[in-house]
């Protein structure tokens, strides 16, 4: 399958450590329509630096609010930490191409070669670093699939910070070993919703059988951070600062492509809160925003939690408990609790404001895929490419395979890039269900969504 | 901690795919005292090509018996498969050095960045390839920690071969998710000892509560292979052919060291059957055998299964069921069933004949370490270097840390290389036990070993 033209393209393109990006790229700087500001749910007014400081670390608030500086330097200490697992490889999927018999060239940026098992470590070390710089004692957070919690535990262990993790209950139960990894790194882990917080007790009283959601867990972690001196809350996705840190993925991918003289046509990423997708597409989106190059971007989400494809573009709470600011985003309503599918990292009711604005403005496409089709793609990929993918990442694999098959039918020689965000080693309960033929697809009805939308907060027209 | 002299040495030294070794190195070719031949347990005569063909693939028998050819070409198809996860990085443990405050330079060759989670894939793809070349339908094998079984499942899925795995019962129970990974790759997995084989039923009748051992599982897999047309047995360690394939580890490590102009003083590897250690040290041992360079080699084994440090150098059965040939090796007796410690991959009663001969001839040292000390080292390493190690690999980490601490005390600036054979993502039951403070150390008494040695087979003096 390797043609003469491909002879110089290895299976894996690695950058050297000296080629690691020296600055993150802030896509907002190049957007004509900036993402809408966070609003104070009480006053309806935009949140400024002083409003956000009680929740987030100072430097991270600055990054959150900065929509004009295009490049922000990566501190040397963070770059040194990155060197323990980065640059990550850009992989040419020769075997997958051959098996599919497609004229498409398929590449994936593989972020799973670290103990957190995903790209989450890129932002975890940055956020922990700024917390340490500020002299804090520790941080609180939520985790869905457990990848973010593991990543944060690793970063905190490295820097000597305390780490308290609220873990979505269904993941906590399905993934006891994730909990043990976090404990090995010295973190405390609590299943959410829990009785340890006011908001947790309230949610449990209303929904005693809930398997939890990222929205619930965020509420609990924020409550603890804002009530414990020396602590701040950190978040693994959705926020602008997270997309900023994750731009290291796309910057590396772009450098690697430049090195081999290739330009991708289609870029595909799974989207829960948007951290991976936003990071992967960042430098390519820059060229599209500036009219320098065109790319197709495809966000892939679970049909059971379809924020982009069936959500509303509106101001909504970032959390279920309604303690967080309002963000303008594609949302299913902060009261929406998705069915217990196996991509815990994608079970979030909302979406990054930045990606939401880009989608709204027509710079991106979105597709919702069903769970069984996702695991079919995961198994296929594992057998052919040798990497057992995370269920989250497998959403992107599904659409990459679909696009490659389309190329086989049309004869188009497109170059496809997708984000392989992580490995599925802690998702074997899900794989077992698939292996046993017991996986099902649950999709919200229009009525369920309408009921959830009815709970969207009222925001003054002048702001929204 | 990075001195000026280190400035040119990155955290990770990668070879390019073109620098992947083109031939395996066969250490036996340079040994004056060759490893003793396998013997037929019935006749006491050396086993030849025709004797071994019913059990192993033809080409693998040739490799097993060849103790004169120094380099054996790696087929192009195997090199292409290697490119999906190799060359593996040689990592400079800057963070560990700094934390320990040692003048020693510490490097590790990391083999865990693939879905099997260990170095086992290096031999699995080779053995599956030769089985496929021979037109076989499938292969059978045993697995202890599950790493070998996973590796073989991956290789068989890639090549379209059937794969039947007998998994040591205690691992099967502690690691249900390992089973699911193998199933995802299409393998069948049976806990051993099982009622599916004659030898399994016999062992169960004698030891109904046994948690199994590699020796038992080997017996079962061999029985199935030799009784099923179109099948052969493959083994993940111990054999000469496996050490041959695993030499890719050491060859890459040596090339990477040559590239940065560094020569290690001490080379450390964990030793169960010897596959990792034999592969890691191979090209360095070549120089030592030829008197070109000197190195210290340290084999590290669990105190609960101390083949080198407390075993006898004698002919013994390779398996518990006594269906396999006799090998001359350091052994605890084929009837020895080690306590249920958490390094399943190191619970083997014997040791590679090649390594046994080298140890016997004074080319290597050996050390036995206790489980609690091993997990202390594992946790320490995970927090400092960011990689959660396999319990097996952590034996080498323990001794590497001990050597680095000794350097701190003596001021010696030694360069240490150890083999980080794999990750511990499927060993969280063990880590949980350690996290909960419930890990114990079980060491066989002299009486227990004496009883086991009493069962060693009688071999004519002229042969032994």
CSV table of N, CA and C in Angstrom, one decimal, chain A residues 72-196:
chain,number,residue,atom,x,y,z
A,72,UNK,N,0.8,32.7,23.6
A,72,UNK,CA,1.1,32.9,25.1
A,72,UNK,C,2.2,31.9,25.4
A,73,UNK,N,3.4,32.4,25.9
A,73,UNK,CA,4.6,31.5,26.1
A,73,UNK,C,4.3,30.4,27.0
A,74,UNK,N,4.8,29.2,26.7
A,74,UNK,CA,4.7,28.1,27.6
A,74,UNK,C,5.9,28.1,28.6
A,75,UNK,N,5.6,28.2,29.9
A,75,UNK,CA,6.8,28.3,30.9
A,75,UNK,C,7.7,27.1,30.7
A,76,UNK,N,9.0,27.4,31.0
A,76,UNK,CA,10.0,26.3,30.8
A,76,UNK,C,9.7,25.1,31.6
A,77,UNK,N,9.2,25.3,32.8
A,77,UNK,CA,8.9,24.1,33.7
A,77,UNK,C,7.9,23.2,33.1
A,78,UNK,N,6.9,23.9,32.4
A,78,UNK,CA,5.8,23.1,31.8
A,78,UNK,C,6.4,22.4,30.6
A,79,UNK,N,7.2,23.1,29.8
A,79,UNK,CA,7.9,22.4,28.7
A,79,UNK,C,8.7,21.2,29.1
A,80,UNK,N,9.4,21.3,30.2
A,80,UNK,CA,10.2,20.2,30.7
A,80,UNK,C,9.3,19.0,31.1
A,81,UNK,N,8.1,19.3,31.7
A,81,UNK,CA,7.2,18.2,32.0
A,81,UNK,C,6.7,17.6,30.7
A,82,UNK,N,6.3,18.5,29.8
A,82,UNK,CA,5.9,18.0,28.5
A,82,UNK,C,6.9,17.0,27.9
A,83,UNK,N,8.2,17.2,28.1
A,83,UNK,CA,9.2,16.4,27.5
A,83,UNK,C,9.1,14.9,28.0
A,84,UNK,N,8.5,14.7,29.1
A,84,UNK,CA,8.4,13.4,29.6
A,84,UNK,C,7.4,12.5,28.8
A,85,UNK,N,6.5,13.2,28.0
A,85,UNK,CA,5.6,12.4,27.2
A,85,UNK,C,5.3,13.0,25.8
A,86,UNK,N,5.9,14.1,25.5
A,86,UNK,CA,5.7,14.8,24.3
A,86,UNK,C,7.1,15.0,23.6
A,87,UNK,N,7.2,15.4,22.4
A,87,UNK,CA,6.1,15.5,21.4
A,87,UNK,C,5.4,14.2,21.2
A,88,UNK,N,4.1,14.2,21.0
A,88,UNK,CA,3.4,12.9,20.7
A,88,UNK,C,3.5,12.6,19.2
A,89,UNK,N,3.4,11.4,18.8
A,89,UNK,CA,3.6,11.1,17.4
A,89,UNK,C,2.4,11.4,16.5
A,90,UNK,N,2.7,11.8,15.3
A,90,UNK,CA,1.7,11.9,14.3
A,90,UNK,C,1.8,10.6,13.5
A,91,UNK,N,0.8,9.8,13.5
A,91,UNK,CA,0.9,8.4,13.0
A,91,UNK,C,0.2,8.3,11.6
A,92,UNK,N,0.9,7.7,10.7
A,92,UNK,CA,0.3,7.4,9.4
A,92,UNK,C,-0.4,6.0,9.5
A,93,UNK,N,-1.7,6.0,9.3
A,93,UNK,CA,-2.4,4.7,9.5
A,93,UNK,C,-2.3,3.8,8.2
A,94,UNK,N,-1.1,3.4,7.9
A,94,UNK,CA,-0.9,2.6,6.7
A,94,UNK,C,-1.8,1.4,6.7
A,95,UNK,N,-1.8,0.7,7.8
A,95,UNK,CA,-2.5,-0.6,7.9
A,95,UNK,C,-4.0,-0.4,7.7
A,96,UNK,N,-4.5,0.7,8.4
A,96,UNK,CA,-6.0,1.0,8.3
A,96,UNK,C,-6.3,1.3,6.8
A,97,UNK,N,-5.5,2.1,6.2
A,97,UNK,CA,-5.7,2.5,4.8
A,97,UNK,C,-5.8,1.2,3.9
A,98,UNK,N,-4.8,0.3,4.1
A,98,UNK,CA,-4.8,-0.9,3.3
A,98,UNK,C,-6.0,-1.8,3.5
A,99,UNK,N,-6.4,-1.9,4.8
A,99,UNK,CA,-7.5,-2.8,5.2
A,99,UNK,C,-8.8,-2.2,4.6
A,100,UNK,N,-8.9,-0.9,4.6
A,100,UNK,CA,-10.1,-0.3,4.0
A,100,UNK,C,-10.1,-0.2,2.5
A,101,UNK,N,-8.9,-0.4,1.9
A,101,UNK,CA,-8.8,-0.2,0.5
A,101,UNK,C,-9.2,1.1,0.0
A,102,UNK,N,-8.8,2.1,0.7
A,102,UNK,CA,-9.2,3.5,0.4
A,102,UNK,C,-8.0,4.3,-0.2
A,103,UNK,N,-8.3,5.2,-1.2
A,103,UNK,CA,-7.2,6.0,-1.7
A,103,UNK,C,-6.9,7.2,-0.7
A,104,UNK,N,-7.8,7.3,0.3
A,104,UNK,CA,-7.5,8.4,1.3
A,104,UNK,C,-6.2,8.1,2.1
A,105,UNK,N,-5.5,9.2,2.5
A,105,UNK,CA,-4.4,9.0,3.4
A,105,UNK,C,-4.9,9.4,4.8
A,106,UNK,N,-4.7,8.5,5.7
A,106,UNK,CA,-5.2,8.7,7.1
A,106,UNK,C,-4.1,8.9,8.1
A,107,UNK,N,-4.2,10.0,8.8
A,107,UNK,CA,-3.2,10.2,9.9
A,107,UNK,C,-3.9,10.4,11.2
A,108,UNK,N,-3.3,10.0,12.3
A,108,UNK,CA,-3.9,10.4,13.6
A,108,UNK,C,-2.8,10.9,14.5
A,109,UNK,N,-3.2,11.9,15.3
A,109,UNK,CA,-2.3,12.4,16.3
A,109,UNK,C,-2.6,11.7,17.6
A,110,UNK,N,-1.6,10.9,18.1
A,110,UNK,CA,-1.9,10.0,19.2
A,110,UNK,C,-1.5,10.6,20.5
A,111,UNK,N,-2.4,10.8,21.4
A,111,UNK,CA,-2.2,11.5,22.7
A,111,UNK,C,-2.2,10.5,23.8
A,112,UNK,N,-2.3,9.2,23.5
A,112,UNK,CA,-2.5,8.2,24.6
A,112,UNK,C,-1.3,7.7,25.3
A,113,UNK,N,-0.1,8.0,24.8
A,113,UNK,CA,1.2,7.4,25.4
A,113,UNK,C,1.6,8.1,26.6
A,114,UNK,N,0.8,8.2,27.6
A,114,UNK,CA,1.2,8.6,28.9
A,114,UNK,C,0.2,8.0,29.9
A,115,UNK,N,0.6,8.0,31.2
A,115,UNK,CA,-0.2,7.2,32.2
A,115,UNK,C,-1.6,7.7,32.4
A,116,UNK,N,-1.8,9.0,32.1
A,116,UNK,CA,-3.2,9.5,32.2
A,116,UNK,C,-4.0,8.9,31.1
A,117,UNK,N,-3.4,8.4,30.0
A,117,UNK,CA,-4.0,7.7,28.9
A,117,UNK,C,-4.7,8.7,27.9
A,118,UNK,N,-4.4,10.0,28.1
A,118,UNK,CA,-5.1,10.9,27.1
A,118,UNK,C,-4.4,12.2,27.1
A,119,UNK,N,-4.9,13.1,26.2
A,119,UNK,CA,-4.4,14.5,26.1
A,119,UNK,C,-4.6,15.4,27.3
A,120,UNK,N,-5.4,14.9,28.3
A,120,UNK,CA,-5.7,15.8,29.4
A,120,UNK,C,-4.5,16.3,30.2
A,121,UNK,N,-3.4,15.5,30.1
A,121,UNK,CA,-2.3,16.0,30.9
A,121,UNK,C,-1.7,17.3,30.4
A,122,UNK,N,-2.0,17.7,29.1
A,122,UNK,CA,-1.5,18.9,28.6
A,122,UNK,C,-2.0,20.1,29.3
A,123,UNK,N,-3.2,20.1,29.7
A,123,UNK,CA,-3.8,21.2,30.5
A,123,UNK,C,-3.6,21.0,32.0
A,124,UNK,N,-3.6,19.8,32.4
A,124,UNK,CA,-3.5,19.5,33.9
A,124,UNK,C,-2.2,20.0,34.4
A,125,UNK,N,-1.1,19.8,33.7
A,125,UNK,CA,0.2,20.3,34.2
A,125,UNK,C,0.3,21.8,34.2
A,126,UNK,N,-0.4,22.4,33.2
A,126,UNK,CA,-0.4,23.9,33.1
A,126,UNK,C,-1.2,24.5,34.3
A,127,UNK,N,-2.4,23.9,34.5
A,127,UNK,CA,-3.2,24.5,35.6
A,127,UNK,C,-2.6,24.2,37.0
A,128,UNK,N,-2.0,23.0,37.2
A,128,UNK,CA,-1.4,22.8,38.5
A,128,UNK,C,-0.1,23.7,38.6
A,129,UNK,N,0.6,23.9,37.6
A,129,UNK,CA,1.7,24.8,37.6
A,129,UNK,C,1.4,26.2,38.1
A,130,UNK,N,0.3,26.8,37.5
A,130,UNK,CA,-0.1,28.1,37.9
A,130,UNK,C,-0.7,28.1,39.4
A,131,UNK,N,-1.3,27.0,39.8
A,131,UNK,CA,-1.8,27.0,41.2
A,131,UNK,C,-0.6,27.0,42.1
A,132,UNK,N,0.4,26.2,41.8
A,132,UNK,CA,1.7,26.1,42.6
A,132,UNK,C,2.3,27.5,42.6
A,133,UNK,N,2.4,28.2,41.5
A,133,UNK,CA,3.1,29.5,41.4
A,133,UNK,C,2.4,30.5,42.3
A,134,UNK,N,1.1,30.3,42.5
A,134,UNK,CA,0.3,31.2,43.3
A,134,UNK,C,0.4,30.9,44.7
A,135,UNK,N,1.0,29.8,45.1
A,135,UNK,CA,1.2,29.4,46.5
A,135,UNK,C,0.0,28.7,47.1
A,136,UNK,N,-0.8,28.1,46.2
A,136,UNK,CA,-2.0,27.4,46.7
A,136,UNK,C,-1.6,26.1,47.4
A,137,UNK,N,-2.5,25.5,48.2
A,137,UNK,CA,-2.3,24.2,48.8
A,137,UNK,C,-2.7,23.1,47.9
A,138,UNK,N,-3.8,23.4,47.2
A,138,UNK,CA,-4.4,22.3,46.4
A,138,UNK,C,-5.5,22.7,45.5
A,139,UNK,N,-6.0,21.8,44.7
A,139,UNK,CA,-7.0,22.1,43.7
A,139,UNK,C,-8.1,21.0,43.8
A,140,UNK,N,-9.3,21.4,43.4
A,140,UNK,CA,-10.4,20.4,43.3
A,140,UNK,C,-10.8,20.3,41.8
A,141,UNK,N,-11.4,19.2,41.5
A,141,UNK,CA,-11.9,19.1,40.1
A,141,UNK,C,-12.9,18.0,40.0
A,142,UNK,N,-13.5,17.9,38.8
A,142,UNK,CA,-14.4,16.8,38.5
A,142,UNK,C,-13.7,15.9,37.5
A,143,UNK,N,-14.2,14.7,37.4
A,143,UNK,CA,-13.7,13.8,36.3
A,143,UNK,C,-14.8,12.9,35.8
A,144,UNK,N,-14.9,12.7,34.5
A,144,UNK,CA,-15.9,11.9,33.9
A,144,UNK,C,-15.4,10.5,33.7
A,145,UNK,N,-14.7,10.3,32.6
A,145,UNK,CA,-14.1,9.0,32.2
A,145,UNK,C,-13.0,8.7,33.2
A,146,UNK,N,-12.4,9.7,33.8
A,146,UNK,CA,-11.3,9.5,34.8
A,146,UNK,C,-10.0,9.9,34.2
A,147,UNK,N,-10.0,10.3,32.9
A,147,UNK,CA,-8.7,10.7,32.3
A,147,UNK,C,-8.3,12.0,32.8
A,148,UNK,N,-9.2,12.9,33.0
A,148,UNK,CA,-8.8,14.2,33.5
A,148,UNK,C,-8.3,14.1,35.0
A,149,UNK,N,-9.1,13.4,35.8
A,149,UNK,CA,-8.7,13.2,37.2
A,149,UNK,C,-7.3,12.6,37.3
A,150,UNK,N,-7.1,11.6,36.5
A,150,UNK,CA,-5.8,10.9,36.5
A,150,UNK,C,-4.7,11.9,36.1
A,151,UNK,N,-4.9,12.6,35.1
A,151,UNK,CA,-4.0,13.6,34.6
A,151,UNK,C,-3.6,14.6,35.7
A,152,UNK,N,-4.7,15.1,36.3
A,152,UNK,CA,-4.5,16.2,37.4
A,152,UNK,C,-3.7,15.6,38.6
A,153,UNK,N,-4.1,14.3,38.9
A,153,UNK,CA,-3.4,13.7,40.0
A,153,UNK,C,-1.9,13.6,39.7
A,154,UNK,N,-1.6,13.2,38.5
A,154,UNK,CA,-0.2,13.1,38.1
A,154,UNK,C,0.6,14.4,38.2
A,155,UNK,N,-0.1,15.5,37.7
A,155,UNK,CA,0.5,16.8,37.7
A,155,UNK,C,0.7,17.3,39.1
A,156,UNK,N,-0.3,17.0,40.0
A,156,UNK,CA,-0.2,17.5,41.4
A,156,UNK,C,0.8,16.7,42.2
A,157,UNK,N,0.9,15.4,41.9
A,157,UNK,CA,2.0,14.6,42.6
A,157,UNK,C,3.4,15.1,42.2
A,158,UNK,N,3.5,15.5,40.9
A,158,UNK,CA,4.8,16.0,40.4
A,158,UNK,C,5.2,17.3,41.1
A,159,UNK,N,4.2,18.1,41.4
A,159,UNK,CA,4.4,19.5,41.9
A,159,UNK,C,4.2,19.5,43.4
A,160,UNK,N,3.7,18.5,44.0
A,160,UNK,CA,3.5,18.5,45.5
A,160,UNK,C,2.3,19.3,45.9
A,161,UNK,N,1.2,19.2,45.1
A,161,UNK,CA,-0.1,19.8,45.4
A,161,UNK,C,-1.1,18.8,45.9
A,162,UNK,N,-2.0,19.2,46.8
A,162,UNK,CA,-3.1,18.3,47.1
A,162,UNK,C,-4.1,18.3,46.0
A,163,UNK,N,-4.8,17.2,45.8
A,163,UNK,CA,-5.7,17.0,44.6
A,163,UNK,C,-7.0,16.3,45.1
A,164,UNK,N,-8.1,16.9,45.0
A,164,UNK,CA,-9.4,16.3,45.4
A,164,UNK,C,-10.3,16.2,44.1
A,165,UNK,N,-10.6,15.0,43.8
A,165,UNK,CA,-11.4,14.7,42.6
A,165,UNK,C,-12.8,14.2,42.9
A,166,UNK,N,-13.8,14.8,42.2
A,166,UNK,CA,-15.1,14.3,42.2
A,166,UNK,C,-15.4,13.6,40.9
A,167,UNK,N,-15.7,12.3,41.1
A,167,UNK,CA,-15.7,11.4,39.9
A,167,UNK,C,-17.2,11.0,39.6
A,168,UNK,N,-17.6,11.3,38.4
A,168,UNK,CA,-19.0,10.9,38.0
A,168,UNK,C,-19.3,9.5,38.4
A,169,UNK,N,-20.4,9.3,39.1
A,169,UNK,CA,-20.6,8.0,39.8
A,169,UNK,C,-20.5,6.8,38.9
A,170,UNK,N,-21.1,6.9,37.7
A,170,UNK,CA,-21.1,5.7,36.8
A,170,UNK,C,-19.7,5.3,36.4
A,171,UNK,N,-18.8,6.3,36.2
A,171,UNK,CA,-17.4,6.0,35.9
A,171,UNK,C,-16.7,5.4,37.2
A,172,UNK,N,-17.0,6.0,38.3
A,172,UNK,CA,-16.4,5.6,39.6
A,172,UNK,C,-16.7,4.1,39.8
A,173,UNK,N,-17.9,3.7,39.4
A,173,UNK,CA,-18.3,2.3,39.6
A,173,UNK,C,-17.8,1.4,38.5
A,174,UNK,N,-17.8,1.9,37.3
A,174,UNK,CA,-17.3,1.1,36.2
A,174,UNK,C,-15.8,1.0,36.1
A,175,UNK,N,-15.1,2.0,36.8
A,175,UNK,CA,-13.7,2.1,36.6
A,175,UNK,C,-13.0,2.2,38.0
A,176,UNK,N,-13.1,1.1,38.8
A,176,UNK,CA,-12.5,1.2,40.2
A,176,UNK,C,-10.9,1.4,40.0
A,177,UNK,N,-10.4,0.9,38.9
A,177,UNK,CA,-8.9,0.9,38.7
A,177,UNK,C,-8.5,2.3,38.4
A,178,UNK,N,-9.3,3.1,37.8
A,178,UNK,CA,-9.0,4.5,37.6
A,178,UNK,C,-8.8,5.2,39.0
A,179,UNK,N,-9.7,4.9,39.9
A,179,UNK,CA,-9.6,5.4,41.2
A,179,UNK,C,-8.3,5.1,41.8
A,180,UNK,N,-7.8,3.8,41.7
A,180,UNK,CA,-6.6,3.4,42.3
A,180,UNK,C,-5.4,4.1,41.6
A,181,UNK,N,-5.5,4.4,40.3
A,181,UNK,CA,-4.4,5.1,39.7
A,181,UNK,C,-4.3,6.5,40.4
A,182,UNK,N,-5.4,7.1,40.5
A,182,UNK,CA,-5.4,8.5,41.2
A,182,UNK,C,-4.9,8.4,42.6
A,183,UNK,N,-5.3,7.3,43.3
A,183,UNK,CA,-4.8,7.2,44.7
A,183,UNK,C,-3.3,6.9,44.7
A,184,UNK,N,-2.8,6.1,43.7
A,184,UNK,CA,-1.4,5.9,43.7
A,184,UNK,C,-0.6,7.2,43.5
A,185,UNK,N,-1.3,8.2,42.8
A,185,UNK,CA,-0.7,9.5,42.7
A,185,UNK,C,-1.0,10.4,43.8
A,186,UNK,N,-1.7,9.9,44.9
A,186,UNK,CA,-1.9,10.6,46.1
A,186,UNK,C,-3.1,11.5,46.1
A,187,UNK,N,-4.0,11.3,45.2
A,187,UNK,CA,-5.3,12.1,45.1
A,187,UNK,C,-6.4,11.5,46.0
A,188,UNK,N,-7.3,12.3,46.5
A,188,UNK,CA,-8.6,11.7,47.1
A,188,UNK,C,-9.6,11.7,46.0
A,189,UNK,N,-10.5,10.7,46.0
A,189,UNK,CA,-11.5,10.5,44.9
A,189,UNK,C,-12.8,10.2,45.6
A,190,UNK,N,-13.8,11.0,45.2
A,190,UNK,CA,-15.2,10.9,45.8
A,190,UNK,C,-16.2,10.7,44.6
A,191,UNK,N,-17.1,9.7,44.7
A,191,UNK,CA,-18.1,9.5,43.7
A,191,UNK,C,-19.1,10.7,43.7
A,192,UNK,N,-19.5,11.1,42.6
A,192,UNK,CA,-20.5,12.3,42.5
A,192,UNK,C,-21.7,11.9,41.8
A,193,UNK,N,-22.9,12.3,42.3
A,193,UNK,CA,-23.1,13.2,43.4
A,193,UNK,C,-22.8,12.5,44.7
A,194,UNK,N,-22.4,13.3,45.7
A,194,UNK,CA,-22.0,12.7,47.0
A,194,UNK,C,-22.7,13.5,48.1
A,195,UNK,N,-22.6,13.0,49.3
A,195,UNK,CA,-23.2,13.7,50.5
A,195,UNK,C,-22.2,14.6,51.1
A,196,UNK,N,-21.1,14.8,50.5
A,196,UNK,CA,-20.0,15.7,51.1
A,196,UNK,C,-20.2,17.1,50.8
